[in-house]
Every structure is written in C-alpha cells, then in structure tokens.
Short mmCIF file of C-alpha atoms and ligand atoms in Angstrom, two decimals:
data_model
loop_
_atom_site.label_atom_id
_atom_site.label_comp_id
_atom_site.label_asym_id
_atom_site.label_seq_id
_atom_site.Cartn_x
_atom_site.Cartn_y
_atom_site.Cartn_z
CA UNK A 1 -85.73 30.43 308.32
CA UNK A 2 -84.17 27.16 308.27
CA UNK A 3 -81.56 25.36 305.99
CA UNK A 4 -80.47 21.72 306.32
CA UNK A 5 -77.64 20.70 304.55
CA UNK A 6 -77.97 16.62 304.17
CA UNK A 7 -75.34 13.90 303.83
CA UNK A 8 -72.43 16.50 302.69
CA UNK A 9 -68.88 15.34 303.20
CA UNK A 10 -66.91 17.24 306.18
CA UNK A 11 -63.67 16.72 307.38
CA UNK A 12 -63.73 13.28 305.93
CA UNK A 13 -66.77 12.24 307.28
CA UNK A 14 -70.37 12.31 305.62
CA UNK A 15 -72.72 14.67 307.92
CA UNK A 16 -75.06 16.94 307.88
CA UNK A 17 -75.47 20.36 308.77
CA UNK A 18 -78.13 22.73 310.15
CA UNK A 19 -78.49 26.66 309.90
CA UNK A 20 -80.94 28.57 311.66
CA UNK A 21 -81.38 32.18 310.59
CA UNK A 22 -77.64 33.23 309.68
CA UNK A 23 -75.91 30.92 312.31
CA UNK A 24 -74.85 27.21 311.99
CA UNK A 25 -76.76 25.59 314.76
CA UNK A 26 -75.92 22.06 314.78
CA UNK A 27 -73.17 19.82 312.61
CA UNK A 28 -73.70 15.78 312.68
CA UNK A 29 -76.17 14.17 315.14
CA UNK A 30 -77.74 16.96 316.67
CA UNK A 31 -79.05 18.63 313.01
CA UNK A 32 -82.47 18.33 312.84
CA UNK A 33 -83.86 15.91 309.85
CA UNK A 34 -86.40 19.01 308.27
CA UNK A 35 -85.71 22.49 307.46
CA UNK A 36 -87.73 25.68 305.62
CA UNK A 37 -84.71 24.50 302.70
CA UNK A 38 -83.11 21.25 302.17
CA UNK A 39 -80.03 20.68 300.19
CA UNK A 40 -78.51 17.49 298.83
CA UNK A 41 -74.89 17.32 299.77
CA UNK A 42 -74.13 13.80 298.02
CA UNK A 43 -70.90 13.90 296.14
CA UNK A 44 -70.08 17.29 297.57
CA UNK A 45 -67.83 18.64 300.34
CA UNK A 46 -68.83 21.91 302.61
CA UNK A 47 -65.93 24.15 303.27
CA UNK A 48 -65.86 27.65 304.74
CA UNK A 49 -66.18 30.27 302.61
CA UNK A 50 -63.51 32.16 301.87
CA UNK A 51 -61.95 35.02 303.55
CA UNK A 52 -60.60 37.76 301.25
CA UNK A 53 -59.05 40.17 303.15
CA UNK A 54 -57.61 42.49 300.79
CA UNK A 55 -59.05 43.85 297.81
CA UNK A 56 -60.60 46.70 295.27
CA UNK A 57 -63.32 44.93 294.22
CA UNK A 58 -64.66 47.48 291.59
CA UNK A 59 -61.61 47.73 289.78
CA UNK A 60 -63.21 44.73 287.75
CA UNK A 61 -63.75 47.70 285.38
CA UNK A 62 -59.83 48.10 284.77
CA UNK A 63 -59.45 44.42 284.19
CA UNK A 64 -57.10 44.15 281.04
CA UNK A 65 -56.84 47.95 280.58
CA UNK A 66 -52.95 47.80 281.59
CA UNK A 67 -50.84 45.06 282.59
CA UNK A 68 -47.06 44.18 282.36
CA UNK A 69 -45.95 47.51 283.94
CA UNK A 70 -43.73 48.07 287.09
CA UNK A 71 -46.32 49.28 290.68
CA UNK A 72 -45.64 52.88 290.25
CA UNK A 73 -45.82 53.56 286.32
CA UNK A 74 -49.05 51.23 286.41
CA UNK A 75 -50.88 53.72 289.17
CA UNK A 76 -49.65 56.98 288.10
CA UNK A 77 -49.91 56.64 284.07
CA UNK A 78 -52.59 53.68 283.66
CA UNK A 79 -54.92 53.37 286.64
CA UNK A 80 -54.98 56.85 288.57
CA UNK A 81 -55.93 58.77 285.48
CA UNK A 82 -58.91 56.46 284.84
CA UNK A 83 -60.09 56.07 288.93
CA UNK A 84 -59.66 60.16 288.63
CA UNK A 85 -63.19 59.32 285.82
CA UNK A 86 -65.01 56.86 288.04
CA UNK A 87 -68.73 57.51 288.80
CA UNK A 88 -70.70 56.53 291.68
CA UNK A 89 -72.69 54.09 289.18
CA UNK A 90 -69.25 52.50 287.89
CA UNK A 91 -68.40 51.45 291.33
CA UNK A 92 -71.99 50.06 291.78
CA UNK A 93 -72.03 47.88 288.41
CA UNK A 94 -67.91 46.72 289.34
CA UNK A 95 -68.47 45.88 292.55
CA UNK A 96 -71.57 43.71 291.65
CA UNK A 97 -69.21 42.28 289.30
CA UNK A 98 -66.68 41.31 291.17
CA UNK A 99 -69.11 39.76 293.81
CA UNK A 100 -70.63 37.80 291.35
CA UNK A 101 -67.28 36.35 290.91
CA UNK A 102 -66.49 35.94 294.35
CA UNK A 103 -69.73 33.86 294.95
CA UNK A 104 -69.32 31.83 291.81
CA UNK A 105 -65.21 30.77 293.39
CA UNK A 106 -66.64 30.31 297.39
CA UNK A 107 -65.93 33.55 298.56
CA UNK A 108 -68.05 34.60 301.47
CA UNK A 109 -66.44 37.98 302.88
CA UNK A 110 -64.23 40.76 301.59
CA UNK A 111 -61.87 43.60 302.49
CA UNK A 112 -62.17 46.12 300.21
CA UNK A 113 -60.65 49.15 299.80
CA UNK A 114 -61.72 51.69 296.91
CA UNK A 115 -63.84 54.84 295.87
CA UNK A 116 -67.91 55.70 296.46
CA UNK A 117 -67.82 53.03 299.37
CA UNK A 118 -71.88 54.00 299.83
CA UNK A 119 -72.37 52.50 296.25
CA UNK A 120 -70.12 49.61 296.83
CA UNK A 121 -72.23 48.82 300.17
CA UNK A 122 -75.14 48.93 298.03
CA UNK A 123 -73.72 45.96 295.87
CA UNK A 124 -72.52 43.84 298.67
CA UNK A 125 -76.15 44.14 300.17
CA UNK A 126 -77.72 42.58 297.67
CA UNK A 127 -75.12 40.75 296.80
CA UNK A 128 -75.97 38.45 299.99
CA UNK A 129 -71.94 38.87 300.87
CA UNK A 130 -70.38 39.59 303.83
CA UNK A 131 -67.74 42.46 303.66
CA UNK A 132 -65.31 45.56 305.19
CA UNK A 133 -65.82 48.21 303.71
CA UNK A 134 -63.18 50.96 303.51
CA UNK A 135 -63.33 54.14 301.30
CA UNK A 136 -59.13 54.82 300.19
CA UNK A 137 -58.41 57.90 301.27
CA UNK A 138 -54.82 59.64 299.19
CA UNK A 139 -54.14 62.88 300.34
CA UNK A 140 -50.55 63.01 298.20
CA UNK A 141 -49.12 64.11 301.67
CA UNK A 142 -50.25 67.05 301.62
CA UNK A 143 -51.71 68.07 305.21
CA UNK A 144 -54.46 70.83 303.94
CA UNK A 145 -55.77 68.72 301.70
CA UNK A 146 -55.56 65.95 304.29
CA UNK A 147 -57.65 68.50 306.37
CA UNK A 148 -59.90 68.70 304.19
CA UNK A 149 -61.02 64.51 303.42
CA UNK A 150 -61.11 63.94 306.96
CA UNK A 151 -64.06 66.24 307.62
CA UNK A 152 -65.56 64.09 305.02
CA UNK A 153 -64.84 60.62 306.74
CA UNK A 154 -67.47 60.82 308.98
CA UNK A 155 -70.60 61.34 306.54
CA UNK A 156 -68.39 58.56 304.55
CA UNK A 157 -68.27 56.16 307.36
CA UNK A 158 -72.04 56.70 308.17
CA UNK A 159 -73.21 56.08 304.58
CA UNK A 160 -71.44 52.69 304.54
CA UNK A 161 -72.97 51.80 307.86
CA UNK A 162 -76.32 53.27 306.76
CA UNK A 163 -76.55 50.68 304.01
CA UNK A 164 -78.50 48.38 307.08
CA UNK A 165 -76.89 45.44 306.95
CA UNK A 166 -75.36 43.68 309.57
CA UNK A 167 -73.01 41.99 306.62
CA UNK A 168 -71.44 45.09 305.83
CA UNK A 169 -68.75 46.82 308.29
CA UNK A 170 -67.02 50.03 307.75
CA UNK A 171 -63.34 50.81 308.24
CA UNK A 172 -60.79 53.43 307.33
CA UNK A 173 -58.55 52.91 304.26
CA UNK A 174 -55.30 55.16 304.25
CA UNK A 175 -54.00 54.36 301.02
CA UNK A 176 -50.29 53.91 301.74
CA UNK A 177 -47.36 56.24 303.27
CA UNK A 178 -46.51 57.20 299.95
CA UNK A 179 -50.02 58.65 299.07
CA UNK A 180 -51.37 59.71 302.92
CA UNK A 181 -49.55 62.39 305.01
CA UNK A 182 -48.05 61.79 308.35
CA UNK A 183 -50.75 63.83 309.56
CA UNK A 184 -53.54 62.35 308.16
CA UNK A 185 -52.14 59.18 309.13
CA UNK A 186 -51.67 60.26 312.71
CA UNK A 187 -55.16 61.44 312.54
CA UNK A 188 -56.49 57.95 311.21
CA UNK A 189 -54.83 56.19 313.98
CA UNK A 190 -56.85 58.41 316.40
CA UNK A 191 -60.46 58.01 314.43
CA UNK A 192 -59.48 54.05 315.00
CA UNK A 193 -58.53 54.38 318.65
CA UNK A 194 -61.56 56.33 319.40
CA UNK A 195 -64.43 53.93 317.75
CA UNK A 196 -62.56 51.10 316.86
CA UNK A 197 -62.51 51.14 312.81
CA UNK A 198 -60.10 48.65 311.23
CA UNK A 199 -57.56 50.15 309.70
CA UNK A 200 -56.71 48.80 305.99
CA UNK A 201 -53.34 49.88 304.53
CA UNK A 202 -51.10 49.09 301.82
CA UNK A 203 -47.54 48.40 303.63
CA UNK A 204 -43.84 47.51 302.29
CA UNK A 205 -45.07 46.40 299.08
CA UNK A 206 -42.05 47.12 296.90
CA UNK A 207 -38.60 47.79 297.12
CA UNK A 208 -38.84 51.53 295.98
CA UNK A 209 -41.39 52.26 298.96
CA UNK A 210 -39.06 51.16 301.47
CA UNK A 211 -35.86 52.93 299.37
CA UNK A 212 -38.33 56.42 299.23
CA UNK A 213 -39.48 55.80 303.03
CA UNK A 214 -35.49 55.86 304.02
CA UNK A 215 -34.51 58.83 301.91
CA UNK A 216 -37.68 60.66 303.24
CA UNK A 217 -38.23 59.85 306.97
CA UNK A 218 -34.31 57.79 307.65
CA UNK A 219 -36.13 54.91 308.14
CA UNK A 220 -37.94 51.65 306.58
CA UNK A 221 -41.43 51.91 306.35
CA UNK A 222 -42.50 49.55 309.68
CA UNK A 223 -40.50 51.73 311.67
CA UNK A 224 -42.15 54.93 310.35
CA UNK A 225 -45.60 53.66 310.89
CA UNK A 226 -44.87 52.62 314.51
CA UNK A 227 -43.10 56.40 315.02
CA UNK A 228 -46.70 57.54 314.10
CA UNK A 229 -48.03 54.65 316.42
CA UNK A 230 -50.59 53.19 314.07
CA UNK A 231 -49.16 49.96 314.67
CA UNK A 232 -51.93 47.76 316.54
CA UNK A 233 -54.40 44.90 316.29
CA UNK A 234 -56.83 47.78 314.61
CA UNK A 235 -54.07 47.59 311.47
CA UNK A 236 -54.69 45.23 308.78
CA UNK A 237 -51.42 45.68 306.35
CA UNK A 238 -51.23 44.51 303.08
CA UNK A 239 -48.43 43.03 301.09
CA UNK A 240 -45.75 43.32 303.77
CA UNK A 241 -42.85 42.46 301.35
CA UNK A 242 -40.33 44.21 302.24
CA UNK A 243 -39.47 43.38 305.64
CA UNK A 244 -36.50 43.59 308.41
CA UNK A 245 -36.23 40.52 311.26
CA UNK A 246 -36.53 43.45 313.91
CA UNK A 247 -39.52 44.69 311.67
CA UNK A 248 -41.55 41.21 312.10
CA UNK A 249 -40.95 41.79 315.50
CA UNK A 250 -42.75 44.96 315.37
CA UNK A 251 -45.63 43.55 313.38
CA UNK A 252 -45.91 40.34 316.08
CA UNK A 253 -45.56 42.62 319.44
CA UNK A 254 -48.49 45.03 318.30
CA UNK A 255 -50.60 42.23 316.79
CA UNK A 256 -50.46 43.91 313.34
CA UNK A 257 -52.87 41.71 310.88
CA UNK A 258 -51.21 41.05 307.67
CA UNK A 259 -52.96 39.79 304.23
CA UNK A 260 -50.80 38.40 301.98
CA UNK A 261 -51.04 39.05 297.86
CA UNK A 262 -48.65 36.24 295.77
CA UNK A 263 -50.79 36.60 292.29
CA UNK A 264 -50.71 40.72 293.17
CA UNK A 265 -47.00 40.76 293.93
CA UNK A 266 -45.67 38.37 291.07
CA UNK A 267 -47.42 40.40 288.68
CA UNK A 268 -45.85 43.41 289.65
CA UNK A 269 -42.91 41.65 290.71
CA UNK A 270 -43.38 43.41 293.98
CA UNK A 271 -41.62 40.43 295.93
CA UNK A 272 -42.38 38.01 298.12
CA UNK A 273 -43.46 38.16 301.64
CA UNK A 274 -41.22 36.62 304.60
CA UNK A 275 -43.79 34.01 305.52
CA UNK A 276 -41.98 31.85 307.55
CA UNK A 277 -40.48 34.15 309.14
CA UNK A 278 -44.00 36.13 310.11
CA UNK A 279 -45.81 32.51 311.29
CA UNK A 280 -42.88 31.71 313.41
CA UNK A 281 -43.01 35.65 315.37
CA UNK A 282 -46.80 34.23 315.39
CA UNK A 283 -48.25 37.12 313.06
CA UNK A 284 -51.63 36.56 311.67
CA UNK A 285 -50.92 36.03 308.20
CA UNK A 286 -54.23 36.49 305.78
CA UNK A 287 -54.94 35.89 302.09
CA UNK A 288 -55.89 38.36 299.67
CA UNK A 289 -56.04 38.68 295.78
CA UNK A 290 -55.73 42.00 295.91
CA UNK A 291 -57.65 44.17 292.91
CA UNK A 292 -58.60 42.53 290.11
CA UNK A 293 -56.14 44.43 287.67
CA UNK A 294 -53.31 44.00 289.27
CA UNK A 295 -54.39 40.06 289.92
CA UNK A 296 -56.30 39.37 286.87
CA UNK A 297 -59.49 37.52 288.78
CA UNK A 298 -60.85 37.41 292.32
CA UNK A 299 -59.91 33.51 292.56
CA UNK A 300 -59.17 32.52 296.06
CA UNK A 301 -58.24 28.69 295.28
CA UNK A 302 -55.92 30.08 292.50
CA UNK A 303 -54.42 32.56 295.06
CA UNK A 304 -53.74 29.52 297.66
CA UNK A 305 -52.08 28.03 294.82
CA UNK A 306 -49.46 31.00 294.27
CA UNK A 307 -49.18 31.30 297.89
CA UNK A 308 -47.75 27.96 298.48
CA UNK A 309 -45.63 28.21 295.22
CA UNK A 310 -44.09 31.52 295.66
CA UNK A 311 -42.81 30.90 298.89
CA UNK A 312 -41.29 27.62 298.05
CA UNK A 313 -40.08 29.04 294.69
CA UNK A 314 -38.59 32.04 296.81
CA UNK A 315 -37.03 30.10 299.68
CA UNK A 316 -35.82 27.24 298.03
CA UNK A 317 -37.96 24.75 300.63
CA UNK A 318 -40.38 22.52 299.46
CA UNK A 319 -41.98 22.57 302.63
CA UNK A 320 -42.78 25.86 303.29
CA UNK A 321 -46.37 27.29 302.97
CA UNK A 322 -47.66 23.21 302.85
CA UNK A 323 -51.77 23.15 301.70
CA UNK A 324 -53.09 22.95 305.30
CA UNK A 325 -51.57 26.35 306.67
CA UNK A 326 -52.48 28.23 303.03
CA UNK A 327 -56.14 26.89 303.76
CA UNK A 328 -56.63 27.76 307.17
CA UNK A 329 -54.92 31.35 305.58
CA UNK A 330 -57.54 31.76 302.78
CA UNK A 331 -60.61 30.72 306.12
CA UNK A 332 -60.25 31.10 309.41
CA UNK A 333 -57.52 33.27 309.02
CA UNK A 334 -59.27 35.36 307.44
CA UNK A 335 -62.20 35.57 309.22
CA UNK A 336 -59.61 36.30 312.21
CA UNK A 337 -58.19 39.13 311.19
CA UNK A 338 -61.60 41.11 309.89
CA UNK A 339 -62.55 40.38 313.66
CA UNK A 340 -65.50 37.78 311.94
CA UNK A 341 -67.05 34.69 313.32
CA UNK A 342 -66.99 32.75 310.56
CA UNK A 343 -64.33 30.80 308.57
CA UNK A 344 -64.78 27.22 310.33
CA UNK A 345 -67.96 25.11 309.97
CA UNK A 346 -69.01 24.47 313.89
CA UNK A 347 -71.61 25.06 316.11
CA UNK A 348 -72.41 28.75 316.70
CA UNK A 349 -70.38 30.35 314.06
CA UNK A 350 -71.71 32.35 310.96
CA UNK A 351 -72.82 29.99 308.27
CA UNK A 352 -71.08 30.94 305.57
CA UNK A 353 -69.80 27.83 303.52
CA UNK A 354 -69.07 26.64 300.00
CA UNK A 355 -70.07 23.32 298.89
CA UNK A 356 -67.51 21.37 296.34
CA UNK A 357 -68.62 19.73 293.45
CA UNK A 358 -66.29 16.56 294.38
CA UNK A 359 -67.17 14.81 290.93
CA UNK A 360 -64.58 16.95 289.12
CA UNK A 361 -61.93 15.14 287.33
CA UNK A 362 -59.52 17.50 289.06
CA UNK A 363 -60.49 16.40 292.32
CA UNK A 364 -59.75 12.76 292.12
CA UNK A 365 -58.89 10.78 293.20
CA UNK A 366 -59.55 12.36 296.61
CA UNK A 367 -56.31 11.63 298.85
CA UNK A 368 -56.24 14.79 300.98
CA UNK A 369 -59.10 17.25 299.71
CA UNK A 370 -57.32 20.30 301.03
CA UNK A 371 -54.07 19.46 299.12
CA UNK A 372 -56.96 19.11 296.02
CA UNK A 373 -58.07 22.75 296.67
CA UNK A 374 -55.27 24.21 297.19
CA UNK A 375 -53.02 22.76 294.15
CA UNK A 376 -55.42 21.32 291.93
CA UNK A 377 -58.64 23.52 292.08
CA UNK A 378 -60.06 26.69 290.82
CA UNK A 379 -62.91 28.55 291.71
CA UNK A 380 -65.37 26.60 289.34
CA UNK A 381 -65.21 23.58 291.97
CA UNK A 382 -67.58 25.16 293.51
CA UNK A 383 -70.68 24.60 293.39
CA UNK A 384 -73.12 25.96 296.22
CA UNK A 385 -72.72 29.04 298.00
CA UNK A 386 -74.14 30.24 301.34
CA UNK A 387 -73.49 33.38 303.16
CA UNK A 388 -75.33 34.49 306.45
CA UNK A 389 -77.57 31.56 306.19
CA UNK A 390 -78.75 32.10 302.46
CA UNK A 391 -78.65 30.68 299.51
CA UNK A 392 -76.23 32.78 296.86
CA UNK A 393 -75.14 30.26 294.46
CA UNK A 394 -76.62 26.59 293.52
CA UNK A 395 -75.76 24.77 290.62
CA UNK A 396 -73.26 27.24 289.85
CA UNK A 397 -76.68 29.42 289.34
CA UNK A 398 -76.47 33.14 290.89
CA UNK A 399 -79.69 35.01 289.91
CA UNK A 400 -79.35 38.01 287.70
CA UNK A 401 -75.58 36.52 286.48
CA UNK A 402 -76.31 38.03 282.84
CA UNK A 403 -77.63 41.47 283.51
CA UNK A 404 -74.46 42.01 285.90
CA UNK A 405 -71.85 41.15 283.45
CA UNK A 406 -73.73 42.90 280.33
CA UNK A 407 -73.95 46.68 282.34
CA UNK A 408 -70.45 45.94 283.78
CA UNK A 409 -68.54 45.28 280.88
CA UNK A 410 -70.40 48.62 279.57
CA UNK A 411 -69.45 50.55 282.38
CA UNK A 412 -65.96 49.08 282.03
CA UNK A 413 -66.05 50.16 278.33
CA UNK A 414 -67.52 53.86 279.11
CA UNK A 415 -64.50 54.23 281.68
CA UNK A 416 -61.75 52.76 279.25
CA UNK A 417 -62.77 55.72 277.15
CA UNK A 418 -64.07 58.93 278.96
CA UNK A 419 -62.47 62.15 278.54
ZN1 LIG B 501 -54.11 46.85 297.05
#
C-alpha cells in the first residue's frame, strides 16, 4: 500500500511526500506522482505526530470525578478507591477514548502506564496508534506482596506483546518509590537488564516525596534510585520536579530519559521541573500530559503551551523553553526517548504525521508556524492524521467517533458509582 501526500507545506516549503507500507519513502523530488491513496495537502502543513511519553490513558473515565486536591489526598481518597473498581472492559472503552482524542489533537504514539494493559493493547490496535505499553505495578512496599505481582509480570508482559502488533511495545511500570518496594524495584531493574523493557516511573514529583524519601532512606529520591541502580538509559522518569544540581548530574551520566508534565504539575501544584538546568547536563527532556484527570485532556499543543509558560513564569526568563526546543520536545524527543523511529518527517523514518489545517484564524498570519503551534494552537488544528502509514483521521473524521464516546462516558458513569 501506497500513500502520496501532494503539495503539503513542510518546513516552509510546498512538497510532497510519499509512504510506502508504514515507512516514509521519499519527501520532495524523489516522491512518486501516483499512489494506492492520494491526499490533497493545499493549505495544510505536515508535522510529526506527536510523541506522548507519559500517560494513563484510560483514566479518561475519572475525568472530572475529582479535581482541586493536593497529589496525595487526590490518589488515596478520590482516584485509588475508584481504580481499586476498574474492569477489564472499563480500561478497553477509556483507552479507546482517550485515543480517539489523541488522533483527533496529532498524537501518533503514547507511553502509558495503567491497569489490564492486555485490554488497553487491544484499543491501541485498532486504534491504528503507536504506543508503550506498561501495566503499573504498586506493591505499597511491601516485599511479599511484591513477590507475589512479579510472578505475574511475565504472563502480563506476554499478553501485551501477544496483541500482534508491531505498534504496540511492552515495558515495566513501577509505580513510584512511594508505592513499589526496594525489592521489587531492585527486581524490576533486573527484568529490564535482562530483556531490555523500558522502564516507566513516576520520579521527584512533589515536595513531600522527596521530604518522605529523606526521612525514610536519608536521602532524596535520585540518589535512592541510583543506590538500587535502576538509573540507566532503560529509565524513562516522569515529572522530575524536585531536583538537586548533583542530582541532574546523575540523571545526565546514566542517560536517564525524562518526560516532562507542566498541565499535570500546575494542577497539582507539584512544581516545576529544572529545565534549563536538565538541557544544559544534556538530559533528554520529553513531553507528556500525563493522565487525563490530573491534566484535564490529552492535548499535546496545549501541553507545549504550558511547557514554555511555566518555565518562564518559574524562572523569571522570557527566553527559556522558546517554541522550537518545546516542539522538537513534544516530536523527536519523544520518539527518542521510547527508542522510536519516528518524530521527524524524512526519508526512512516511520510515517507518522499530522497535517494542519493552516486556514485557521489562529494560525495567521503565518510568521513562524512552530511559534503558531506551540502558543496559539490546540489540538483541533489538526486536521489529518497518519500513523504507520494509515489513514486515522481526515477531515477531522475518525470512524466509529460516536459509538466510542457514547460506551465511554457509560463506563465512566458505571465506575463513578460502583460499590
Ligand atoms: Zn503519572
């Protein structure tokens, strides 16, 4: 199967681009003039898709149910007590939910962390996304139980690999060192060593973790996860708040990935992430929204937005976070720290790209389109979406749209309320 994108607008220059199979095979001269599919890209600009890398896509079904509480009293009074309720078929119906989202703001690929992983592979598949797939694992630090879980990680991994799609990857998803034991931990590490899983952790996200992590172990929480040596390029951390100078150093010596949540941590006024000082150890910083109730949506343009502003807001510099370095972030970046080849439009790499409706009053007049997508866009810019060389989203058109949203909001509603 062929796809031939004409007379699109790409890096300031109208061109056109070809995709064979689920690979972009030629960009400008050398794309052929026929394809299986054609699209007309007049008046539209092709971008990478976005790179989400981190997430819990299903809690879609906990959207609204609590917000305006501090990180700790919104998990253990709101949002444990209802995930403790979750079926297998809730996960399904969110996750398709918050994919349909995804498609319909540009995003192409996912890091998601959450519950029933098999069901949540099941969604992505026919989805059309791309995505990491990691099943949280919260042992309350207690080793037994620990024990326990990991004899289950295995069957979990294979069901999440067993979904038969190269789009879908497994990886291990150790909640946090305030819900995993140092053993478990230790024994994660290990799994990942052995056959190479990604490993997708929540990391210095508030002030109280790092307070707890010194009272409990003597030290800040970067320095207890490198005593248990999980520090490596296998670790993708979220949040990474709450951070030391000699702790960046830690994260840019063992090639630590982090993904960075502004719309996650100004809601819970978590804090903000030392940016600057993480790009200039040379860590591989990465965007994600992070759940969608602790966010409210699954917007990546909005999320380049509050990445740019917090960090200005927070440092008092203007030029901090400027629109090229959040974009690359929310793309290549991205794609770079899920190990992906995708994330830039060239020759070779996956084709997965979003096309920009570049009509929209918002997006004119059209000085530096980047700068457009980053301050003045949200997801509904988009217009076409394409992931491994198909066709998701045209028109702003996904197939089955209303069906998805109807039997999500109801498993939403059956959650809200279960005994
Ligand atoms: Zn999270």
């Amino acid at each position: 199967m062929s796809l031939l994108i004409k007379d699109v607008r790409l890096e300031g220059a109208t061109t056109s681009i070809y995709i064979e199979g689920n690979t972009i095979a030629a960009v400008g001269g050398k794309a052929r003039v026929e394809a299986d599919t054609v699209l007309d890209g007049k008046g539209k600009a092709a971008i990478p898709g976005f790179v989400n890398t981190h997430t819990h896509a299903a809690m879609a079904l906990l959207r609204s149910y609590a917000d305006d509480l501090p990180l700790q009293e919104w998990l253990e009074k709101a949002i444990w007590p209802r995930e403790a309720k979750i079926e297998p078929e809730d996960i399904y119906w969110g996750t398709k939910l918050a994919c349909l989202e995804m498609i319909k703001g540009g995003t192409t690929t996912f890091n998601d962390m959450y519950f029933h992983m098999d069901q949540a592979a099941r969604a992505v598949k026919e989805m059309g996304l791309r995505a990491v797939l990691s099943e949280g694992f919260i042992d309350n630090r207690d080793a037994d139980l620990g024990q326990q879980l990991l004899k289950k990680q295995g069957s979990i991994l294979k069901k999440i690999e067993g979904v038969g799609t190269d789009r879908v990857k497994a990886a291990l998803g150790p909640h946090s060192l305030y819900t995993v034991s140092r053993e478990s931990l230790q024994a994660m590490k290990e799994l990942s060593d052995t056959k190479g899983y990604l490993v997708h952790f929540h990391l210095a996200e508030t002030k109280r973790e790092v307070e707890d992590c010194l009272s409990e172990q003597g030290m800040r929480p970067v320095k207890y996860v490198e005593s248990l040596g999980l520090l490596s390029r296998q670790l993708l951390a979220a949040h990474c708040c709450w951070l030391e100078p000699d702790e960046v150093d830690l994260l840019a010596r063992d090639g630590v990935r982090v993904s960075y949540c502004p719309v996650s941590n100004m809601n819970l006024a978590a804090g903000a992430m030392p940016y600057r000082a993480l790009r200039e150890a040379g860590v591989l910083v990465s965007l994600g929204t992070d759940g969608p109730a602790s966010n409210n949506n699954l917007d990546m343009l909005e999320s380049m937005k509050f990445a740019a502003l917090l960090q200005k807001f927070a440092s008092g510099d203007p030029t901090v976070a400027p629109a090229s370095e959040v974009y690359e972030m929310a793309t290549l970046g991205g794609a770079r720290a899920l190990g992906l080849d995708c994330g830039l439009i060239e020759e070779g790499r996956l084709a997965d790209i979003a096309l920009i409706d570049l009509r929209r009053a918002e997006l004119n007049p059209a000085h530096d389109l980047k700068s457009l997508l980053v301050y003045s866009a949200h997801g509904n810019v988009v217009d076409t979406v394409i992931c491994d060389g198909q066709v998701l989203m045209k028109g702003r058109r996904v197939p089955g749209e209303a069906e998805i949203v109807r039997r999500a909001a109801e498993a939403g509603q059956s959650l809200a309320s279960r005994e």
